Amino acid sequence: MESKLVEFVPNFSEGRDQEVIQKLVDTAKNIPGIKLLDAEWDRDHNRSVFTMVGSPEGAEEAAVQLCRCAMENIDMTKHQGSHPRMGATDVMPFVPVKNMTIDECVELSKRVARRIWDELKIPSFLYGDSATSPKRRNLAKVRKGQFEGMPEKLLQDEWAPDYGGRKIHPTAGIVAIGARKPLVAFNVILGTDNLEIANKIARIVRASNGGFRSCKGIGVKMEERGVVQVSMNMVDYEDTPLYRAFETIRFEAKRYGVPIVGSEIIGLTPAKALIDAAEYYLRIENFDYSKQVLENHLI
Amino acid sequence: MESKLVEFVPNFSEGRDQEVIQKLVDTAKNIPGIKLLDAEWDRDHNRSVFTMVGSPEGAEEAAVQLCRCAMENIDMTKHQGSHPRMGATDVMPFVPVKNMTIDECVELSKRVARRIWDELKIPSFLYGDSATSPKRRNLAKVRKGQFEGMPEKLLQDEWAPDYGGRKIHPTAGIVAIGARKPLVAFNVILGTDNLEIANKIARIVRASNGGFRSCKGIGVKMEERGVVQVSMNMVDYEDTPLYRAFETIRFEAKRYGVPIVGSEIIGLTPAKALIDAAEYYLRIENFDYSKQVLENHLI
């Protein structure tokens, strides 16, 4: 079908108060044109993450209503948690799923940012593919200083909000809004307990040390199992396919006599990220993903 | 979502008369609860194949209405074509797609067979997983004798129709109705022009010579390219995964010094048939297909 679908993954600075979380869930469930697929929260992080999919119009409405609900129920001046944060609604990425381009998600993020300023007086930074300058692409840099440091940060020349004045909302802070590609969390497990080997290989595959452009990665211990993994975020699986990272890890690990013993996909993945791997390994010629996969005719 | 989805692939004995084909297409398009994804026809075969997906109720209604339309517009006493056939509507398989079991498809096929006899007086054989005896599983055996031979065949002890009397419909013949698993047409291309090698390997992988239970296969020449392929029908990709046939062909071809140079998927495939291959090659542990693939939440 030709209907546009977008994934919307708002993060809220509340992972403890069940009543507030329930209000956010109820709000999310009552917006036409978009579905709540998943809601997860964490006490330590004191943060919740919703996964929603629907029409761009539904996502826009969900963003505004959820921001309002978070503003009315979360007071950032009293918030504590181990995860970096700067707003009651902390970050709202829009991800293309079907019949949507990343540019359309950028436009959607700007419409949302404007409404959230106009209707709620919450300022915002555009980040990711919506960023208005290179240093705003990276969420960690945008959020640096966190809620407590924002009043001062907003007065710096280069950190004027994209929407709103140079003051945070007193209790809701400021929100990062942007478009990004779907992200696949892909961990490759090595047959060794030597974390240094996982870290060396992570540096080889990840962009920040000269590896693949759309791969982030670190070495991580799997304590119970007594092995290590290269834990990756594939931030654009069409730019850096999963199989390419996997095969590179395989031949680099070989130098240490270490085999790959398994892998994990954490959370959701678009079907295409895995079907691309099947195409590679089965050497399928001229495969037309959108036409030949039955499910694509049903969404 | 929890709604049931079934694929319905009726075959009609008309591949030449555009007016008749258009009537069938129009009928298919106007049935609530089911969508026509594809309609193809072939002059030589004088046959058309529709692919539809929708609710069981939609599929049932489509089956009855399309059978009626074919009966009113196709006269089998005048039909000629290179493809074996026994009825105006020749065969109607029902294939589980989502939240449907094969048993539910068997029940659906029986409801349809009953209605087609009650409402249209067209008799039917149940075939595939709906078959009422082992020799009726195989469509080729059911159809043997074709339209012209059916009056005599139906009088044989073992070939009484499952629904209807022992007489074909005078112009619409008799129809095969049944449930089957999704079928993936998967061809593996070898780096040789030696058809005998492809045939030898086809005999190794296919069920009929002792190979994998849910694989059919033959050797085929690709004339233009000057190579051969093992052309397979994977009739249950969960029973015989694509990667298993592929890897078996790889190690068998090695004996002749022949490499696999590519493969093809012809037509539609369920996403899972390929994602199973990605799981194998990327060694993904504990992957939950229905929960972790984003698209499964959208259908």
XYZ file of C-alpha atoms in Angstrom:
598
model
C 0.000 0.000 0.000
C 1.044 3.599 -0.372
C 0.359 4.966 3.098
C 3.293 6.625 4.850
C 4.540 5.091 8.077
C 6.900 6.633 10.599
C 8.373 5.266 13.808
C 8.360 7.649 16.751
C 10.450 6.867 19.854
C 9.914 9.494 22.571
C 12.036 9.288 25.748
C 10.633 10.697 28.982
C 12.446 11.516 32.234
C 10.268 9.284 34.367
C 10.995 5.653 35.188
C 9.738 5.371 38.767
C 6.297 6.925 39.297
C 3.826 4.366 37.902
C 0.985 6.860 37.933
C 2.839 9.270 35.680
C 4.009 6.482 33.369
C 0.417 5.279 33.104
C -0.759 8.768 32.146
C 1.827 8.844 29.359
C 0.809 5.348 28.191
C -2.885 6.318 28.205
C -2.136 9.451 26.213
C -0.097 7.451 23.690
C -2.843 4.863 23.286
C -5.544 7.406 22.541
C -4.123 9.117 19.493
C -5.698 8.230 16.146
C -3.410 7.087 13.347
C -0.586 5.776 15.509
C -0.049 2.690 17.672
C 1.984 2.193 20.824
C 4.061 -0.948 20.150
C 6.169 -0.944 23.270
C 6.758 1.028 26.481
C 9.773 0.323 28.684
C 11.102 2.090 31.764
C 14.033 1.773 34.113
C 14.200 2.860 37.754
C 17.951 3.502 37.785
C 17.842 5.581 34.641
C 14.546 7.088 35.857
C 13.520 7.178 32.248
C 10.967 5.597 29.905
C 11.110 4.869 26.186
C 8.012 4.429 24.031
C 7.985 2.905 20.557
C 5.140 4.039 18.331
C 4.404 3.530 14.639
C 1.821 5.250 12.489
C 1.048 8.036 10.079
C 3.093 11.270 10.099
C -0.049 13.099 11.238
C -0.538 10.638 14.090
C 3.112 10.968 15.111
C 2.878 14.766 15.096
C -0.191 14.719 17.297
C 1.356 12.110 19.618
C 4.488 14.227 20.003
C 2.543 17.329 21.029
C 0.131 15.530 23.370
C 2.844 13.461 25.033
C 5.031 16.542 25.514
C 2.111 18.279 27.165
C 1.432 15.299 29.431
C 5.134 15.041 30.400
C 5.269 18.804 31.068
C 2.231 18.615 33.330
C 3.514 15.614 35.301
C 7.317 15.728 35.428
C 9.298 18.375 37.314
C 12.891 18.361 36.104
C 14.049 20.498 39.026
C 13.444 17.404 41.192
C 14.585 14.708 38.725
C 17.444 12.351 39.484
C 18.623 9.392 37.434
C 21.731 7.770 36.002
C 20.914 8.531 32.349
C 21.846 11.959 30.929
C 18.736 14.117 30.361
C 17.740 17.723 29.756
C 13.933 17.703 29.575
C 10.722 16.108 30.846
C 10.381 14.858 27.294
C 14.063 14.377 26.659
C 14.363 13.323 23.040
C 11.936 12.570 20.195
C 13.349 10.847 17.124
C 11.281 10.230 13.983
C 12.371 7.248 11.894
C 11.226 6.444 8.344
C 9.501 3.037 8.110
C 7.577 2.914 4.830
C 6.960 5.296 1.935
C 8.734 7.996 3.959
C 12.101 9.566 3.200
C 14.474 10.804 5.852
C 13.815 14.311 4.478
C 10.111 13.930 5.186
C 11.018 12.947 8.739
C 13.157 16.088 9.001
C 10.165 18.184 7.927
C 7.960 16.380 10.422
C 10.459 17.016 13.239
C 10.433 20.739 12.404
C 6.634 20.922 12.413
C 6.639 19.241 15.808
C 9.353 21.523 17.197
C 7.392 24.577 16.072
C 4.145 23.371 17.650
C 5.844 22.446 20.912
C 7.175 25.955 21.166
C 3.969 27.658 20.009
C 1.568 25.569 22.071
C 3.616 24.544 25.126
C 6.435 27.094 25.290
C 9.017 24.329 25.474
C 12.148 25.173 23.439
C 13.994 22.540 21.379
C 17.187 21.608 19.601
C 16.974 19.864 16.250
C 19.409 16.939 16.205
C 20.344 13.961 14.024
C 19.469 14.447 10.370
C 17.401 17.496 11.357
C 20.437 19.287 12.851
C 21.010 22.865 11.704
C 24.754 22.640 12.305
C 27.184 19.688 12.340
C 27.777 19.857 16.101
C 24.059 19.394 16.716
C 23.896 16.051 14.888
C 25.197 14.148 17.897
C 22.650 13.881 20.708
C 25.327 13.491 23.408
C 26.848 16.838 22.448
C 23.464 18.530 22.321
C 22.566 17.201 25.760
C 25.951 17.939 27.348
C 25.510 19.968 30.554
C 22.143 18.273 31.098
C 19.060 19.962 32.562
C 21.037 21.770 35.263
C 23.566 23.232 32.814
C 21.106 24.288 30.117
C 20.260 27.826 31.322
C 23.918 28.763 30.932
C 24.480 26.706 27.733
C 21.570 28.413 25.949
C 23.262 31.786 26.396
C 26.354 30.659 24.457
C 26.529 31.948 20.879
C 26.411 28.514 19.278
C 23.711 26.998 21.480
C 20.623 29.086 20.817
C 17.635 26.695 20.618
C 16.320 26.024 17.110
C 12.825 26.845 18.352
C 12.067 29.056 21.354
C 13.973 31.748 23.236
C 17.223 31.413 25.142
C 15.558 30.116 28.258
C 14.513 26.579 29.152
C 10.990 25.799 30.278
C 11.247 26.105 34.101
C 10.123 22.528 34.867
C 10.099 20.744 31.475
C 13.543 21.933 30.354
C 14.313 21.569 26.647
C 13.790 18.719 24.186
C 15.875 17.298 21.343
C 13.773 16.599 18.251
C 15.060 15.047 15.069
C 14.993 12.553 12.243
C 17.232 9.523 12.135
C 17.523 6.252 10.276
C 16.371 3.049 11.994
C 18.962 1.757 14.424
C 19.792 -1.919 14.873
C 21.511 -2.992 18.096
C 23.753 -5.871 16.961
C 26.213 -7.617 19.285
C 28.759 -10.133 18.029
C 29.963 -12.591 20.660
C 33.579 -13.777 20.683
C 34.902 -17.074 22.044
C 37.252 -15.426 24.549
C 37.073 -13.674 27.914
C 39.672 -11.121 26.810
C 37.930 -7.738 26.759
C 40.941 -6.103 25.121
C 40.364 -8.178 21.968
C 36.711 -7.042 21.785
C 37.793 -3.432 22.274
C 40.471 -3.667 19.591
C 37.969 -5.070 17.119
C 35.327 -2.496 18.089
C 37.830 0.224 17.193
C 38.377 -1.405 13.808
C 34.694 -1.564 12.832
C 33.389 1.676 14.325
C 33.326 4.985 12.463
C 34.970 7.034 15.188
C 38.300 5.216 14.748
C 38.216 4.957 10.959
C 35.911 1.959 10.535
C 32.547 1.770 8.816
C 30.693 5.060 8.592
C 27.409 3.892 10.091
C 28.680 1.659 12.880
C 29.253 2.522 16.530
C 30.788 -0.091 18.798
C 32.441 -0.952 22.102
C 33.785 -4.089 23.739
C 31.560 -5.470 26.500
C 32.006 -8.345 28.982
C 29.267 -10.970 29.254
C 30.005 -11.787 32.868
C 27.845 -14.881 33.342
C 28.997 -16.545 30.186
C 32.642 -15.638 30.609
C 32.997 -14.243 27.088
C 33.113 -10.808 25.477
C 31.193 -9.156 22.672
C 31.569 -6.364 20.189
C 28.418 -4.404 21.033
C 27.340 -2.287 18.068
C 24.740 0.249 17.072
C 24.211 0.026 13.339
C 22.904 3.540 12.730
C 22.242 3.063 9.019
C 22.081 -0.591 8.015
C 21.855 0.286 4.340
C 25.109 2.243 4.540
C 26.890 -0.324 6.713
C 25.151 -3.712 6.369
C 25.166 -6.087 9.342
C 26.962 -8.827 7.382
C 29.854 -6.474 6.583
C 30.497 -5.691 10.238
C 30.063 -9.395 11.064
C 32.526 -10.640 8.426
C 35.055 -7.959 9.379
C 34.845 -8.992 13.027
C 35.292 -12.595 11.914
C 38.535 -12.011 10.000
C 39.954 -9.624 12.584
C 39.236 -12.067 15.433
C 41.009 -14.797 13.482
C 44.313 -13.006 14.048
C 43.923 -13.815 17.762
C 42.755 -17.359 17.126
C 39.324 -16.291 18.417
C 36.086 -17.503 16.784
C 32.703 -15.794 16.616
C 30.406 -17.908 18.781
C 27.123 -16.099 18.266
C 25.370 -12.773 17.975
C 22.357 -10.908 19.319
C 19.829 -8.464 17.952
C 18.544 -6.349 20.843
C 14.995 -5.081 20.483
C 13.400 -4.344 17.154
C 14.916 -4.534 13.689
C 13.468 -3.685 10.312
C 13.073 -6.911 8.292
C 15.292 -5.478 5.563
C 18.361 -5.283 7.821
C 18.290 -9.099 8.046
C 17.041 -9.803 4.538
C 20.035 -7.848 3.208
C 22.236 -10.386 5.029
C 20.305 -13.313 3.508
C 20.756 -11.764 0.061
C 24.504 -11.574 0.625
C 25.027 -15.069 2.010
C 22.628 -16.813 -0.383
C 24.033 -14.701 -3.268
C 20.532 -13.775 -4.418
C 20.605 -11.849 -7.704
C 18.250 -8.991 -8.624
C 16.131 -9.287 -5.524
C 13.432 -6.613 -5.316
C 12.793 -6.235 -1.598
C 9.662 -4.123 -1.789
C 7.996 -6.273 -4.465
C 9.143 -9.786 -3.621
C 8.603 -9.849 0.121
C 4.976 -10.783 0.733
C 4.612 -8.743 3.913
C 5.496 -5.531 2.105
C 2.173 -5.781 0.294
C 0.295 -5.979 3.562
C 1.611 -2.995 5.532
C -2.157 -7.245 15.531
C -4.236 -10.342 15.966
C -6.226 -10.391 12.743
C -5.963 -13.570 10.686
C -4.463 -13.327 7.212
C -4.583 -15.940 4.482
C -3.087 -15.986 0.994
C -5.383 -17.242 -1.737
C -3.967 -18.125 -5.171
C -6.733 -19.158 -7.579
C -5.736 -20.422 -11.057
C -8.176 -19.971 -13.945
C -8.173 -21.643 -17.370
C -8.075 -18.368 -19.293
C -4.916 -16.610 -20.461
C -6.021 -15.173 -23.805
C -9.399 -13.436 -23.712
C -8.728 -10.028 -22.139
C -12.403 -9.388 -21.573
C -12.814 -12.516 -19.457
C -9.587 -11.852 -17.545
C -10.816 -8.323 -16.833
C -14.099 -9.670 -15.458
C -12.179 -11.929 -13.097
C -9.918 -9.042 -12.034
C -12.910 -6.791 -11.423
C -14.604 -9.489 -9.362
C -11.438 -10.011 -7.311
C -11.044 -6.294 -6.663
C -14.564 -5.838 -5.347
C -14.575 -8.254 -2.448
C -14.369 -6.726 1.026
C -11.661 -7.990 3.368
C -9.224 -9.205 0.714
C -6.818 -7.524 -1.703
C -5.649 -8.567 -5.152
C -1.851 -8.249 -5.002
C -1.021 -9.655 -8.407
C -2.669 -11.095 -11.523
C -0.608 -12.822 -14.215
C -1.594 -14.733 -17.322
C 0.087 -16.628 -20.120
C -1.193 -17.160 -23.675
C 0.610 -20.459 -24.218
C -0.619 -21.916 -20.965
C -3.982 -20.203 -21.559
C -4.141 -19.743 -17.831
C -4.137 -16.959 -15.243
C -2.935 -16.901 -11.654
C -4.182 -14.393 -9.074
C -2.492 -13.690 -5.751
C -4.783 -12.363 -3.047
C -4.292 -11.752 0.673
C -6.891 -10.979 3.279
C -9.191 -12.304 5.975
C -10.461 -15.907 5.867
C -13.980 -14.530 5.335
C -12.757 -12.397 2.420
C -10.938 -15.362 0.901
C -14.029 -17.560 1.194
C -16.208 -14.973 -0.503
C -13.558 -14.368 -3.199
C -13.367 -18.098 -3.917
C -17.107 -18.438 -4.429
C -17.543 -15.272 -6.484
C -14.501 -15.958 -8.675
C -15.626 -19.548 -9.268
C -19.010 -18.222 -10.356
C -17.432 -15.666 -12.676
C -15.128 -18.314 -14.209
C -18.062 -20.721 -14.640
C -20.102 -18.067 -16.438
C -17.276 -17.038 -18.775
C -15.042 -20.038 -19.453
C -16.166 -23.082 -21.431
C -13.783 -25.959 -20.790
C -15.168 -27.956 -23.723
C -13.444 -25.378 -25.963
C -10.311 -24.777 -23.881
C -6.818 -25.461 -25.218
C -3.499 -24.689 -23.578
C -0.129 -26.205 -22.750
C -0.679 -26.321 -18.966
C -2.576 -29.302 -17.479
C -6.057 -28.295 -16.307
C -9.379 -29.817 -15.297
C -11.675 -26.875 -14.556
C -12.587 -23.277 -15.438
C -11.313 -22.505 -11.955
C -8.582 -25.117 -11.928
C -7.042 -24.965 -8.477
C -7.532 -22.839 -5.352
C -4.875 -23.097 -2.640
C -5.203 -21.343 0.717
C -1.904 -20.489 2.415
C -1.462 -19.350 6.054
C 0.169 -15.892 6.302
C -0.437 -14.571 9.819
C -2.254 -15.803 12.933
C -3.547 -18.718 10.842
C -2.605 -22.367 11.180
C -2.504 -24.788 8.303
C -5.426 -26.567 9.991
C -7.501 -23.404 9.831
C -6.698 -23.221 6.121
C -7.873 -26.830 5.747
C -11.184 -25.896 7.398
C -11.486 -22.865 5.140
C -10.872 -24.998 2.042
C -13.658 -27.367 3.109
C -16.123 -24.534 3.682
C -15.312 -23.219 0.218
C -15.633 -26.658 -1.402
C -19.038 -27.131 0.214
C -20.327 -23.741 -0.933
C -19.050 -24.236 -4.475
C -21.013 -27.432 -4.700
C -24.116 -26.089 -2.951
C -24.265 -22.759 -4.767
C -22.662 -23.474 -8.151
C -22.923 -27.239 -8.582
C -19.225 -27.512 -9.333
C -17.658 -30.624 -7.746
C -14.200 -30.568 -6.168
C -11.264 -32.610 -4.962
C -9.534 -31.610 -1.740
C -5.750 -31.683 -2.245
C -2.551 -30.703 -0.426
C -2.934 -30.616 3.339
C -6.717 -30.836 2.868
C -6.469 -34.191 1.057
C -8.723 -36.968 2.345
C -6.352 -39.693 1.161
C -2.582 -39.726 0.553
C -2.892 -40.010 -3.223
C -4.899 -36.779 -3.307
C -2.151 -34.699 -1.702
C -0.300 -34.279 -4.977
C -2.058 -31.925 -7.391
C -0.512 -33.552 -10.479
C -2.050 -36.904 -9.535
C -5.422 -35.321 -8.784
C -5.432 -33.536 -12.145
C -4.175 -36.504 -14.165
C -6.489 -37.186 -17.115
C -7.333 -33.485 -17.280
C -10.740 -32.036 -18.150
C -11.308 -34.488 -20.983
C -10.536 -37.539 -18.846
C -12.474 -36.502 -15.747
C -15.928 -37.970 -16.587
C -14.353 -41.427 -16.686
C -11.951 -40.826 -13.738
C -14.791 -39.783 -11.434
C -16.449 -43.159 -11.912
C -13.397 -44.987 -10.531
C -13.767 -46.240 -6.954
C -10.929 -44.111 -5.572
C -11.739 -40.894 -7.436
C -15.147 -39.859 -6.180
C -15.084 -36.070 -5.699
C -14.844 -34.889 -2.074
C -17.822 -32.596 -2.709
C -20.431 -33.171 -5.413
C -21.632 -36.152 -7.375
C -19.676 -38.345 -9.769
C -20.142 -35.976 -12.687
C -18.158 -32.898 -13.645
C -19.884 -29.588 -14.281
C -20.536 -29.688 -18.064
C -18.542 -26.529 -18.887
C -16.662 -25.649 -15.655
C -15.303 -29.158 -14.986
C -14.004 -29.810 -11.488
C -11.761 -27.812 -9.166
C -8.958 -28.752 -6.761
C -9.240 -26.935 -3.434
C -6.778 -27.207 -0.585
C -4.473 -25.810 2.039
C -0.726 -25.661 1.598
C 2.268 -23.980 3.197
C 3.811 -20.947 1.472
C 6.057 -21.987 -1.394
C 9.366 -20.287 -2.214
C 10.791 -20.717 -5.719
C 14.554 -20.738 -5.120
C 17.078 -21.399 -7.897
C 20.784 -21.885 -7.204
C 23.038 -21.092 -10.157
C 26.185 -23.151 -10.793
C 29.349 -22.015 -12.543
C 29.150 -24.671 -15.252
C 27.206 -25.391 -18.441
C 26.974 -29.081 -17.531
C 23.291 -29.866 -17.008
C 24.096 -33.331 -15.721
C 25.811 -31.819 -12.658
C 22.723 -29.712 -11.874
C 20.513 -32.765 -12.270
C 22.734 -34.896 -10.044
C 22.635 -32.261 -7.319
C 18.874 -31.751 -7.717
C 18.440 -35.469 -7.027
C 20.523 -35.111 -3.869
C 18.530 -32.222 -2.362
C 14.996 -33.138 -3.428
C 12.660 -35.271 -1.358
C 11.688 -37.653 -4.155
C 15.207 -39.126 -4.316
C 15.886 -39.151 -0.594
C 16.872 -35.544 -0.043
C 15.197 -32.933 2.121
C 11.536 -33.576 2.846
C 10.204 -30.181 1.777
C 12.318 -29.576 -1.313
C 11.474 -30.296 -4.947
C 14.127 -29.702 -7.586
C 15.322 -30.198 -11.150
C 18.347 -29.157 -13.184
C 17.640 -26.360 -15.677
C 19.804 -24.720 -18.383
C 20.106 -20.926 -18.410
C 20.687 -20.719 -22.155
C 21.698 -17.065 -22.507
C 24.157 -17.158 -19.673
C 25.624 -20.533 -20.574
C 25.266 -21.935 -17.068
C 22.898 -24.297 -15.254
C 20.851 -24.047 -12.098
C 19.263 -26.274 -9.502
C 15.693 -24.994 -9.732
C 13.822 -25.690 -6.507
C 10.399 -25.338 -4.958
C 10.788 -25.048 -1.218
C 7.346 -26.277 -0.192
C 7.850 -25.725 3.551
C 10.742 -23.382 4.319
C 10.447 -24.038 8.035
C 10.892 -27.764 7.491
C 13.665 -27.367 4.902
C 15.277 -23.938 5.267
C 16.708 -22.255 2.174
C 20.199 -22.069 3.655
C 20.262 -25.847 4.185
C 19.528 -26.567 0.531
C 22.024 -23.862 -0.470
C 24.867 -25.187 1.678
C 24.194 -28.751 0.551
C 24.348 -27.682 -3.084
C 27.597 -25.844 -2.307
C 29.399 -28.846 -0.847
C 28.033 -31.262 -3.448
C 29.072 -28.971 -6.326
C 32.574 -28.794 -4.854
C 33.104 -32.435 -5.777
C 32.971 -31.352 -9.431
C 35.093 -28.273 -8.861
C 31.978 -26.194 -9.576
C 31.180 -23.043 -7.576
C 27.790 -21.509 -6.782
C 27.728 -18.240 -8.725
C 24.379 -16.866 -7.595
C 20.761 -17.612 -6.833
C 17.283 -16.341 -7.590
C 14.023 -16.006 -5.705
C 11.170 -16.119 -8.227
C 8.065 -14.177 -7.261
C 6.986 -13.658 -3.686
C 8.583 -14.966 -0.506
C 7.535 -14.609 3.114
C 10.105 -12.439 4.935
C 10.740 -15.246 7.401
C 12.146 -17.589 4.732
C 15.031 -15.148 4.252
C 15.325 -13.967 7.851
C 15.842 -17.621 8.860
C 18.890 -17.614 6.569
C 20.205 -14.398 8.129
C 19.782 -15.954 11.590
C 21.852 -18.950 10.490
C 24.685 -17.071 8.791
C 24.942 -14.292 11.390
C 24.572 -16.896 14.165
C 21.887 -14.841 15.897
C 20.917 -16.324 19.259
C 17.399 -16.344 20.736
C 15.873 -14.298 17.945
C 12.114 -13.859 18.327
C 10.879 -13.339 14.791
C 7.343 -12.241 15.586
C 8.368 -9.794 18.316
C 11.681 -8.426 17.061
C 10.847 -7.712 13.443
C 9.281 -4.257 13.298
C 6.997 -5.040 10.361
C 5.312 -7.862 12.261
C 3.746 -5.247 14.517
C 2.261 -3.422 11.550
C 0.452 -6.170 9.635
